Structure formats: structure tokens, C-alpha cells
Coordinates of C-alpha atoms and ligand atoms in Angstrom, one line a residue:
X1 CA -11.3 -17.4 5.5
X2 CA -7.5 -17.5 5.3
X3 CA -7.7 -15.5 2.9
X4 CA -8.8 -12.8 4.7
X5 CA -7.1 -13.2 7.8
X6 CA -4.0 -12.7 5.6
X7 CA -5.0 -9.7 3.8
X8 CA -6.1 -8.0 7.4
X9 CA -2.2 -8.9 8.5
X10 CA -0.4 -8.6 5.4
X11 CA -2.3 -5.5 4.4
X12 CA -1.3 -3.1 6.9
X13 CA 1.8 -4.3 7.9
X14 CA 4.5 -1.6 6.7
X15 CA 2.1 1.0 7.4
X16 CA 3.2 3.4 10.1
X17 CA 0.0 5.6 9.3
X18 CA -2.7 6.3 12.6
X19 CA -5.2 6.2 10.2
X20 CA -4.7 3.1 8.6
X21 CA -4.1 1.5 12.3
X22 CA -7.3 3.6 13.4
X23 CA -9.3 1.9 10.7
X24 CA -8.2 -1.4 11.2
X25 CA -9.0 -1.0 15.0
X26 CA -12.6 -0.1 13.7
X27 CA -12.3 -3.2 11.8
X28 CA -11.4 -5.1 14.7
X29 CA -14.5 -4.2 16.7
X30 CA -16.4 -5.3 13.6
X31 CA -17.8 -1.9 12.8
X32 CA -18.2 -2.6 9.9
X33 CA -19.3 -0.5 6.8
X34 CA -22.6 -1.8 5.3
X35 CA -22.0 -3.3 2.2
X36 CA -24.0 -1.6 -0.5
X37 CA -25.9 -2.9 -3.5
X38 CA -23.0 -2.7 -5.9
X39 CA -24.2 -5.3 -8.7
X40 CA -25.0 -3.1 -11.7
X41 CA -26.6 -3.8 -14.8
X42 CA -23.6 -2.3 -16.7
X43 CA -22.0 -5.2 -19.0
X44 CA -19.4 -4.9 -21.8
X45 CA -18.5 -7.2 -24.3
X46 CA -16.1 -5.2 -26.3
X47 CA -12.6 -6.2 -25.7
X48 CA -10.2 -3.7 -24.1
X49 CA -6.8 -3.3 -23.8
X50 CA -4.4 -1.0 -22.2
X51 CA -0.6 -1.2 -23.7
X52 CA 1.0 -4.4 -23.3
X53 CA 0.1 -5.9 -20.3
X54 CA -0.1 -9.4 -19.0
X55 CA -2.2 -12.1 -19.9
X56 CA -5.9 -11.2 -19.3
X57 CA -7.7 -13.6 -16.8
X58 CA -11.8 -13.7 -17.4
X59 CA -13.5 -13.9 -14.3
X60 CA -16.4 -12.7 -12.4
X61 CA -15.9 -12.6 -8.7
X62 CA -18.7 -14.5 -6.5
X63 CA -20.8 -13.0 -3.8
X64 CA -18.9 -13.9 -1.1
X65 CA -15.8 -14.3 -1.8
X66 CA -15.1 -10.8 -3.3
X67 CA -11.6 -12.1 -4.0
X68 CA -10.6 -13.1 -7.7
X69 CA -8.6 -16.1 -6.4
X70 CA -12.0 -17.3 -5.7
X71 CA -13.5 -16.4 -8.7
X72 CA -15.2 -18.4 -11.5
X73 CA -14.5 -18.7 -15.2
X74 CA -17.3 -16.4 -17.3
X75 CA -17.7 -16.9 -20.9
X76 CA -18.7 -14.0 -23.3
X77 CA -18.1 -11.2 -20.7
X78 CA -14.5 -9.3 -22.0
X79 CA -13.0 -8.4 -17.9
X80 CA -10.1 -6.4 -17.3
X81 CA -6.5 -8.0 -16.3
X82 CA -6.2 -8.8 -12.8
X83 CA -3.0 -7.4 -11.3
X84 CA -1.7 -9.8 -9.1
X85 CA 0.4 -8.1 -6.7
X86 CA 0.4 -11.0 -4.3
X87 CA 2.5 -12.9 -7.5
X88 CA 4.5 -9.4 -8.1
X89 CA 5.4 -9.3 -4.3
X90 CA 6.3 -12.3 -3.7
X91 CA 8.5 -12.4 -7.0
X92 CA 10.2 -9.2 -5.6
X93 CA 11.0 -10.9 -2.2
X94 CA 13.0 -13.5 -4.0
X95 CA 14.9 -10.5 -6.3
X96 CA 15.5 -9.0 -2.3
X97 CA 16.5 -12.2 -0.9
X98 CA 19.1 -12.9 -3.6
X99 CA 20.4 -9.8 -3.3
X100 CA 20.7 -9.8 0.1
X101 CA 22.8 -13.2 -0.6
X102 CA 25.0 -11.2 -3.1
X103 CA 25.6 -8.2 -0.2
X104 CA 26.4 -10.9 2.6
X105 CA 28.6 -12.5 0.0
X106 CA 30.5 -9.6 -1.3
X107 CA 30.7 -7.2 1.6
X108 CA 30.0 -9.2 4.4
X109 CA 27.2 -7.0 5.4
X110 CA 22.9 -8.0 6.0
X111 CA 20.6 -5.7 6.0
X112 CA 18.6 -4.5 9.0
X113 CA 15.8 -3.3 10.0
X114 CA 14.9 -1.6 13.7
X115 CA 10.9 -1.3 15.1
X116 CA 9.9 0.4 17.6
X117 CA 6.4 -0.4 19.3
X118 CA 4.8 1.4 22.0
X119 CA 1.9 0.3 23.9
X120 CA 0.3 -3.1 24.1
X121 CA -2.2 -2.7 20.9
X122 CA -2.9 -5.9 19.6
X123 CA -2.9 -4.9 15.7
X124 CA 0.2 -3.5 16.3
X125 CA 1.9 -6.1 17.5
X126 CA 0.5 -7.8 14.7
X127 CA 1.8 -5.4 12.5
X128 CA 5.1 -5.7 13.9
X129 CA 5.4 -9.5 14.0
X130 CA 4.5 -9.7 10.4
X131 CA 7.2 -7.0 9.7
X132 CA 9.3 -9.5 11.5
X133 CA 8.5 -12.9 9.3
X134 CA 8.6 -10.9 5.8
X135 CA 12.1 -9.7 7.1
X136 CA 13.2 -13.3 7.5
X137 CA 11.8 -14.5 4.7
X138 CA 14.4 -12.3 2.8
X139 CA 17.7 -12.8 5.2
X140 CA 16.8 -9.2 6.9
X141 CA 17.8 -9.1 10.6
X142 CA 15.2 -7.5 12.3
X143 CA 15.4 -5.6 16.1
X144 CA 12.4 -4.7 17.9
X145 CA 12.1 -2.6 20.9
X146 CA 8.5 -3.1 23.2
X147 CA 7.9 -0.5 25.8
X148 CA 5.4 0.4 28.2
X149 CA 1.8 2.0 27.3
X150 CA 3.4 4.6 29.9
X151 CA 7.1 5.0 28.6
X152 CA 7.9 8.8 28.2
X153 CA 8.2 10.3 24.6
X154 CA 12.4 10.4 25.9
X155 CA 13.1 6.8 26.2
X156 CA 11.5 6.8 22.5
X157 CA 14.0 9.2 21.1
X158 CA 16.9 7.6 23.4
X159 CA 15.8 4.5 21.3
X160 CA 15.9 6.0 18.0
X161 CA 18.7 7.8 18.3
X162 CA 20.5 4.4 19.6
X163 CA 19.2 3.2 16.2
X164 CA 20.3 6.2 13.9
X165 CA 23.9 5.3 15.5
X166 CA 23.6 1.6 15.2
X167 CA 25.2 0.6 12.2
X168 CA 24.2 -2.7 11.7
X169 CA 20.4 -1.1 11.7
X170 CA 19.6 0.4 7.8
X171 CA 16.1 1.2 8.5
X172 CA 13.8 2.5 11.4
X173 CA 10.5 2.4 11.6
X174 CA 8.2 3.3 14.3
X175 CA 4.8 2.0 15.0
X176 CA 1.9 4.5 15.2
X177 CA -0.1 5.2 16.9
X178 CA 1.9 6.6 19.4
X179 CA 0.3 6.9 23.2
X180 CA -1.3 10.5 23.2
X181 CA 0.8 11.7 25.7
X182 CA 3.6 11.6 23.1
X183 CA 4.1 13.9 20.1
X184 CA 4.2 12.1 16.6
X185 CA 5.6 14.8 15.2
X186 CA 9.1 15.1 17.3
X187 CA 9.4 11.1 17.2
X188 CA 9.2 10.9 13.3
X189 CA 11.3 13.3 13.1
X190 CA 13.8 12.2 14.8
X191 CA 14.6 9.2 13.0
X192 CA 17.3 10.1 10.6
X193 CA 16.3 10.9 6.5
X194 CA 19.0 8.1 5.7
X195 CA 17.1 5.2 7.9
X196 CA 13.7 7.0 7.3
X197 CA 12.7 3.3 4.9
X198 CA 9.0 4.6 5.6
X199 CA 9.9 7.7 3.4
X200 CA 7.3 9.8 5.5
X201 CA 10.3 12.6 6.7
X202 CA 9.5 15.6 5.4
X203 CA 12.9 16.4 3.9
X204 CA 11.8 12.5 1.9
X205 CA 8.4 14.2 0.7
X206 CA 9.3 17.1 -0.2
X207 CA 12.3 15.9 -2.4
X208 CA 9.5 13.8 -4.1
X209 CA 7.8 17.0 -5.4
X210 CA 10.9 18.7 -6.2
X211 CA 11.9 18.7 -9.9
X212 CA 15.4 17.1 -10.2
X213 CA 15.8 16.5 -6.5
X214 CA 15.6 12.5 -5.4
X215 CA 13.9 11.1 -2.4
X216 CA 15.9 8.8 -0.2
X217 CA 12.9 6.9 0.5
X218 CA 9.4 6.6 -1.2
X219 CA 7.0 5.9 1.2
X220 CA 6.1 2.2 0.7
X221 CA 2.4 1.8 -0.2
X222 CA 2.5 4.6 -3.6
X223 CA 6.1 3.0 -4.4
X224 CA 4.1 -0.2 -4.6
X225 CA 1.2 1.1 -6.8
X226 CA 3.8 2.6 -9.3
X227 CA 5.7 -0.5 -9.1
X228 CA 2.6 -2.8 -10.4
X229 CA 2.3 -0.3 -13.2
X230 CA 5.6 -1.3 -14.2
X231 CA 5.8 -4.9 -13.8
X232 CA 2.7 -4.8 -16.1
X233 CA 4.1 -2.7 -18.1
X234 CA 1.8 0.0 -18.2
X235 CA 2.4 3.5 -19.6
X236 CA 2.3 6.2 -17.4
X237 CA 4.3 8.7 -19.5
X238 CA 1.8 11.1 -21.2
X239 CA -1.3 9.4 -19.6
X240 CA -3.9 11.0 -17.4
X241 CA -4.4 10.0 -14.1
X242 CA -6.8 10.6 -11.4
X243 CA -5.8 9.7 -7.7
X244 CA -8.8 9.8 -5.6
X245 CA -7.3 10.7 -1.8
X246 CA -5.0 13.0 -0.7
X247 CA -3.3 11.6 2.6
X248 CA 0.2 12.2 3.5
X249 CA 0.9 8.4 3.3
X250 CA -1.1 7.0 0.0
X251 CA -2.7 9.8 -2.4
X252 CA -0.3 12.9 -1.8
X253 CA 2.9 10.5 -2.9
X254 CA 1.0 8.4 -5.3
X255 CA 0.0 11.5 -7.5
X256 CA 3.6 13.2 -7.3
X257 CA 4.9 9.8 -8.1
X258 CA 2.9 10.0 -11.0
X259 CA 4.0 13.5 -12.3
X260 CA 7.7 12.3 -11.9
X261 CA 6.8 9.5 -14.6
X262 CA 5.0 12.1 -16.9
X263 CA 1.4 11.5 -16.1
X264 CA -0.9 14.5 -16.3
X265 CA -2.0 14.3 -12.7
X266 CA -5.6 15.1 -11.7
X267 CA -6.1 14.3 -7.4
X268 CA -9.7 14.0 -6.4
X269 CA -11.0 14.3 -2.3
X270 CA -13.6 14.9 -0.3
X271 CA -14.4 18.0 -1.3
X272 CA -14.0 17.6 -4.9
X273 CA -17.5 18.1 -6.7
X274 CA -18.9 15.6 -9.4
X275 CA -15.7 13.4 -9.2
X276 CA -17.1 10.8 -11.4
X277 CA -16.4 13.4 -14.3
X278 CA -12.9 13.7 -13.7
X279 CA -12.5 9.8 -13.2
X280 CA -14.1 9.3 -16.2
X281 CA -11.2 10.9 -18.1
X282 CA -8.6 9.0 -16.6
X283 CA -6.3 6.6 -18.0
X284 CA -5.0 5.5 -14.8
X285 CA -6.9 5.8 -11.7
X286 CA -5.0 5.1 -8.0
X287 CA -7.9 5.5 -5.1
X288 CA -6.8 5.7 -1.9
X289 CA -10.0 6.6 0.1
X290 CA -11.2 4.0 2.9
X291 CA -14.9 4.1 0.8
X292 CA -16.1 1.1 0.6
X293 CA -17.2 0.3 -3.5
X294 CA -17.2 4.3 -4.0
X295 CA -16.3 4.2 -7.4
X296 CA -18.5 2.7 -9.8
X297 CA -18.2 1.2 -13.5
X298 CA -19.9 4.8 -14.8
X299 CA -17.0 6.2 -13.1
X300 CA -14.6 3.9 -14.9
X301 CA -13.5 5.1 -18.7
X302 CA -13.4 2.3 -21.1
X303 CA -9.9 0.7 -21.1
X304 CA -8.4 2.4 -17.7
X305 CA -6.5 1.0 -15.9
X306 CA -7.6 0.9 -11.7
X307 CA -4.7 0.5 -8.6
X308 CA -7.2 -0.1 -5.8
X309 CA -5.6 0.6 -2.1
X310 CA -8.8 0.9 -0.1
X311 CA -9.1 -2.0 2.3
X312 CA -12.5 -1.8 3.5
X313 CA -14.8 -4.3 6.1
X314 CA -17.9 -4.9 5.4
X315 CA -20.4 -6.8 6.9
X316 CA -21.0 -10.5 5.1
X317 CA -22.9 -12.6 6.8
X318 CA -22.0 -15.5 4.6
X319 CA -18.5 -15.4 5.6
X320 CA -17.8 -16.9 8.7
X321 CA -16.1 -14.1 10.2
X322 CA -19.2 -12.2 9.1
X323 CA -16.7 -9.5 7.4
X324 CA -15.2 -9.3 4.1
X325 CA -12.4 -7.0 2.8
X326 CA -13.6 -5.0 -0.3
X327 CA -11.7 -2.0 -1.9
X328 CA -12.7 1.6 -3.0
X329 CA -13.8 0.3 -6.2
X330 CA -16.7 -1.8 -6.9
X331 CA -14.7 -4.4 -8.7
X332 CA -17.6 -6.2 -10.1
X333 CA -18.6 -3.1 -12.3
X334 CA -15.6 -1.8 -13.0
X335 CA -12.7 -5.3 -14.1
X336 CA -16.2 -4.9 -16.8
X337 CA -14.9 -1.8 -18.1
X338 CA -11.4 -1.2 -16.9
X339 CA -8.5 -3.2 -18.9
X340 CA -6.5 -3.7 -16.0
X341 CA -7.5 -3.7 -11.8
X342 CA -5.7 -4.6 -8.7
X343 CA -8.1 -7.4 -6.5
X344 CA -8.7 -6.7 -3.0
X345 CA -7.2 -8.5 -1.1
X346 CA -4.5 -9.3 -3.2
X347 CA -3.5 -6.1 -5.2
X348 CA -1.5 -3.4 -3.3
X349 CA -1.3 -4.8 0.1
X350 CA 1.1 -7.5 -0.3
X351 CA 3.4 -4.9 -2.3
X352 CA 3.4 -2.2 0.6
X353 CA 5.5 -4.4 2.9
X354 CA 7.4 -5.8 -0.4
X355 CA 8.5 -2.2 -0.8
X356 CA 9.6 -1.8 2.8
X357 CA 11.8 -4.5 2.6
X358 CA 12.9 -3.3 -0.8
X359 CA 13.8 0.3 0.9
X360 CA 15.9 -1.5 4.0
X361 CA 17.9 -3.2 1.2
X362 CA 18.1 0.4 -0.4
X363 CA 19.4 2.1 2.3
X364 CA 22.1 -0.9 3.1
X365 CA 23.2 -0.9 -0.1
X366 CA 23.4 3.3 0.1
X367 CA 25.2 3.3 3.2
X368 CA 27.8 0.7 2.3
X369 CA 28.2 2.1 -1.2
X370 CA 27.4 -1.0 -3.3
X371 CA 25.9 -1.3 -6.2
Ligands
NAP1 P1 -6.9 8.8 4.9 O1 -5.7 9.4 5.5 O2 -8.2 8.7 5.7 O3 -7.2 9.6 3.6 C1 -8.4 9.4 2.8 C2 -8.4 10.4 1.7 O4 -9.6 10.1 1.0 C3 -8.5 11.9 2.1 O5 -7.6 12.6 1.3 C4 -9.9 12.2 1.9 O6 -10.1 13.6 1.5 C5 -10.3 11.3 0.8 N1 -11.7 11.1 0.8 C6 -12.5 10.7 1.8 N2 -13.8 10.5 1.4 C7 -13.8 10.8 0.1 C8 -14.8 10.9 -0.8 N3 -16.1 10.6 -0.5 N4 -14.5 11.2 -2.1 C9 -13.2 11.6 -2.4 N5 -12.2 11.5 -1.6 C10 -12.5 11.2 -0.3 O7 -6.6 7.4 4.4 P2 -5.3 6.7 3.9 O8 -4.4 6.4 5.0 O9 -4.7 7.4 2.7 O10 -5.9 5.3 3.4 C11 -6.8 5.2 2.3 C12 -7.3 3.8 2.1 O11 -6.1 3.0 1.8 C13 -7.8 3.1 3.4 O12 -8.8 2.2 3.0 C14 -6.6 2.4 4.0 O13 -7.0 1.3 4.8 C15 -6.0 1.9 2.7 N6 -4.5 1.7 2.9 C16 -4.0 0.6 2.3 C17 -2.7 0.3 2.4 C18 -2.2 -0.9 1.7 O14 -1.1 -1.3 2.0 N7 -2.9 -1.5 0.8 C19 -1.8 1.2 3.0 C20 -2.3 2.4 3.5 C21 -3.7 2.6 3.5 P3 -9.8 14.9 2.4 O15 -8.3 15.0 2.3 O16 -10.5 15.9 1.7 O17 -10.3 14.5 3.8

């Protein structure tokens, strides 16, 4: 069960979102989605491959344990690649530590990286601790500021503004949810674009879907997706891709993202009818949705490759916390059909807080002007 204590920690970590923190609470109570009958008859043999990516593992994950690290070796069944991103981020936190080495070395200077948590949730102070331990992992210093459930919305901004002046602080992150009594809004915005390591400002965003403007920041969890593309070297110029959710943090980035690397970009929501038919032409699918097993091998074209960043609870008996973390996509159907897929846990959640460590390095470097 490690395993999954891990993945409920390391998972949301770097992410500032409400909802994510919402659904996480709901995970907490152990409202957990019902897991559905996802085992399909669907089975391909043919072998499939998509550009030139990594060695292929063949496995077949087990009834329980949902994860690939726990999965068994299958003969004559052709699965897709497993994208590792627990490997990829942990091999990025050495590239960030050793830079971090070269910075201290050269200019004197470490990078850090400023929280602010309100309340007395206890997932965000989870959140918030973990931030902590990945930061010294890397040689990041990290402050942290803890204040009342009933601290007013001015003591926040007196803190970030401290922060914005603070030199020795390169990034600035504030947990959410906020108390209700405060506005999200004003407090976001008032940490400034060039600490903003989050990349959720709006002057960030909307640099993202400007041609030839540059974001300071990407916001963490998309960066990550694209950045697994990459390590595996996986084409995105030219390809199609489908990115199933539209949220401010995940889907909206993820598919601009995308279009800046030449993918014909296709997003999918709630409200999108029949979206199996526009999966189904996809090259490269991101789903950011919060559906448990939603999309199915039939929604999977042969050879495509899948970034899952749904982390979803469902009720498993087996497991001794009688939960287990599955993603948007019923992995069992589709690593049959796919040629590459992220696990869950395992896939995109370690490389969301690898990326926020990888913008507070960013923005040191920026401010003190060293390349
Ligand atoms: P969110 O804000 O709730 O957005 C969900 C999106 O999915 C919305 O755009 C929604 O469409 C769409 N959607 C909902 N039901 C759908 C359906 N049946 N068919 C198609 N689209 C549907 O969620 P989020 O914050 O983006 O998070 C999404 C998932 O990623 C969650 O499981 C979350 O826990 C996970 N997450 C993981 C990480 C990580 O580090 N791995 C980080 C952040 C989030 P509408 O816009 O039409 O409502």
C-alpha cells in the first residue's frame, strides 16, 4: 500500500488547483467512485509502435494492484510502452540538483521557493510538507508561512508581497483552497508574473496562447505531460491530438501546449457529443477529467499514444485501505491498443512537482541572468 500512500501525496503536491484539493478531500472521506467493470474482451496481438520510443515493457496489470510496477510478465499479448514518469522525474531532480550545485558554485546564489498555507486542512499541509522534502532533495531552500483558518485576506497579500520583494525567494506559491471569506482571485493575483512558478497568472496563460509571445511559467502538471512526450521522444509536430478536459490548470494548457509544438489540437469536455469518435482519431491523447476508467480501448486508435492525469479512488476491497488510485483511462483495455501510456500512479504525478521545482530553478536562473 505504499504505493499508494505515495501517489495520494506525491500526486497533488504542486497543485494549487481547488479542485484537485476538493477531490482529494472527497478521497479522504473515502467517497469513493465505484469501480466499474472495465475488463474487456478486446485483445490485440499486432505489434504497435509510435516513433522511437523507449523499450516496450509487456505486462498486464493485476486486479488489485492497478499499478504496472506490480504487474506480471504476459506472453503473446503485444502492450503499449509504459511511460515511467516516476523514472523521468526522478532523473530530472538530479539534472535540477546539479544545476542548482553549478548556480551555488558560480553565482553564489540557491534557489527558493516561498508557500503560503492558510487554514489547518490536513491534505494541505500535506501538500505543503511534500513541497518541502522534493525542495531539499534538490538544494532548494524552502519558506513557509502558516496562518490562521481566520487570518484576513490582508495579512495574505502583506505576505506575498513580502515575498515578491524578497529576493532570496524565486518562486511563490499559494495553497488553495483559500478560506471562503477570502477572494482567490485578488490573492493569485497578487503574486508577481516573475515568481508566479505555478504559471496560473493570467498575463502566464495568456502568453501561452499567444503566437510568438513566451510564458514565464507553464503551469506545472501540462509542462510535465509535454515533457514525457519528449523524454520518450514522441512526435508531436504534425500529429493529432485529443485533450479530454478543459480546466484552467490541466486541459486548457495541455492543448495550447500542444498547438505551440505543432499538434493539430482537438479538446473534448463534458459537453462534447460522441467523444469516443474524436478520440479515436487521435495520435496523442492527454485526459485530464477526474472519470474514473472513462475512456475505453474502443476509444483508443491503434498505435496512440495516452498521457493519463486523472487520479481517481475507487473502492477495492482487496486493498487494505479499501481504495485504489486508477486514472481516466481503463489501462487494462487500452496499454492493449495504445503504443505508449502513462501508469497511474506513476505517470504524470511525480512529474507535476518535478516541473515546479524545475520552474523555481527557472525563475532563479531568469532573475540572476545565468545561463
Ligand atoms: P476539473 O477542473 O474538474 O476539470 C475537469 C474537466 O473534465 C472539465 O473541463 C470537464 O468539462 C471535463 N469533463 C468532466 N466530465 C467529463 C466527461 N464525462 N467527458 C468529457 N469531459 C469531461 O479537473 P482538473 O483539475 O483539470 O483535474 C482533472 C483530473 O486530473 C483529476 O482527476 C485530477 O485529480 C487530476 N490531476 C492530476 C494532477 C497530477 O499531478 N497528476 C494534477 C492536477 C489534476 P467541462 O469544462 O465541460 O466541465
Amino acid at each position: 500500500m505504499a504505493l499508494i500512500d505515495t501517489a495520494a501525496t506525491m500526486i497533488f503536491t504542486s497543485s494549487s488547483s481547488s479542485s484537485s484539493t476538493a477531490r482529494l478531500l472527497l478521497f479522504n472521506n473515502t467517497k469513493l467512485h465505484k469501480f466499474p467493470n472495465t475488463i474487456s474482451n478486446f485483445r490485440r496481438s499486432t505489434s504497435l509502435h509510435f516513433g522511437t520510443s523507449s523499450p516496450t515493457s509487456r505486462t498486464i496489470v493485476t486486479h488489485c494492484s492497478s499499478s504496472p510496477a506490480s504487474a506480471i510478465q504476459v506472453n503473446n499479448e503485444t502492450l503499449a510502452t509504459v511511460i515511467d514518469g516516476k523514472r523521468v522525474a526522478k532523473d530530472i531532480r538530479e539534472e535540477i540538483a546539479v544545476e542548482i550545485s553549478r548556480m551555488k558554485e558560480e553565482i553564489g546564489i540557491v534557489p527558493g521557493l516561498a508557500v503560503i498555507l492558510v487554514g489547518d486542512r490536513k491534505d494541505s499541509a500535506t501538500y505543503v510538507r511534500n513541497k518541502k522534502k522534493a525542495c531539499d532533495s534538490v538544494g532548494i531552500n524552502s519558506y513557509e508561512v502558516r496562518l490562521a483558518e481566520d487570518s484576513t485576506e490582508e495579512e495574505v497579500l502583506n505576505h506575498i508581497s513580502k515575498f515578491n520583494d524578497d529576493p532570496s525567494v524565486h518562486g511563490i506559491l499559494v495553497q488553495l483552497p483559500l478560506p471562503s471569506h477570502m477572494n482567490e482571485q485578488n490573492v493569485l493575483n497578487a503574486v508577481c508574473i516573475e515568481k508566479d512558478v505555478d504559471g496560473f497568472h493570467p498575463l502566464n496563460i495568456g502568453r501561452l496562447a499567444m503566437r510568438g509571445r513566451e510564458p514565464l511559467f507553464v503551469p506545472c502538471t501540462p509542462k510535465g505531460c509535454i515533457e514525457l512526450l519528449h523524454r520518450y521522444d514522441i512526435p508531436i509536430k504534425g500529429k493529432r491530438a485529443v485533450v479530454i478536459g478543459r480546466s484552467n490548470i490541466v486541459g486548457m494548457p495541455a492543448a495550447l501546449l500542444l498547438q505551440r509544438e505543432d499538434a493539430t489540437v482537438s479538446i473534448v469536455h463534458s459537453r462534447t457529443k460522441n467523444p469516443e469518435e474524436i478520440t479515436r482519431q487521435a495520435d496523442i491523447i492527454i485526459s485530464a477529467v477526474g472519470q474514473p476508467n472513462m475512456v475505453r480501448g474502443s476509444w483508443v486508435k491503434p498505435g496512440a499514444v495516452l498521457i493519463d492525469v486523472g487520479i481517481n479512488p475507487v473502492e477495492d476491497p482487496e486493498c487494505a485501505r479499501g481504495y485504489r488510485l486508477v486514472g481516466d483511462i481503463c489501462y487494462e483495455e487500452a496499454s492493449k491498443v495504445a503504443s505508449a501510456i502513462t501508469p497511474v500512479p506513476g505517470g504524470v504525478g511525480p512529474m507535476t512537482i518535478a516541473m515546479l521545482l524545475s520552474n523555481t530553478l527557472l525563475s532563479a536562473k531568469r532573475i540572476h541572468n545565468l545561463r
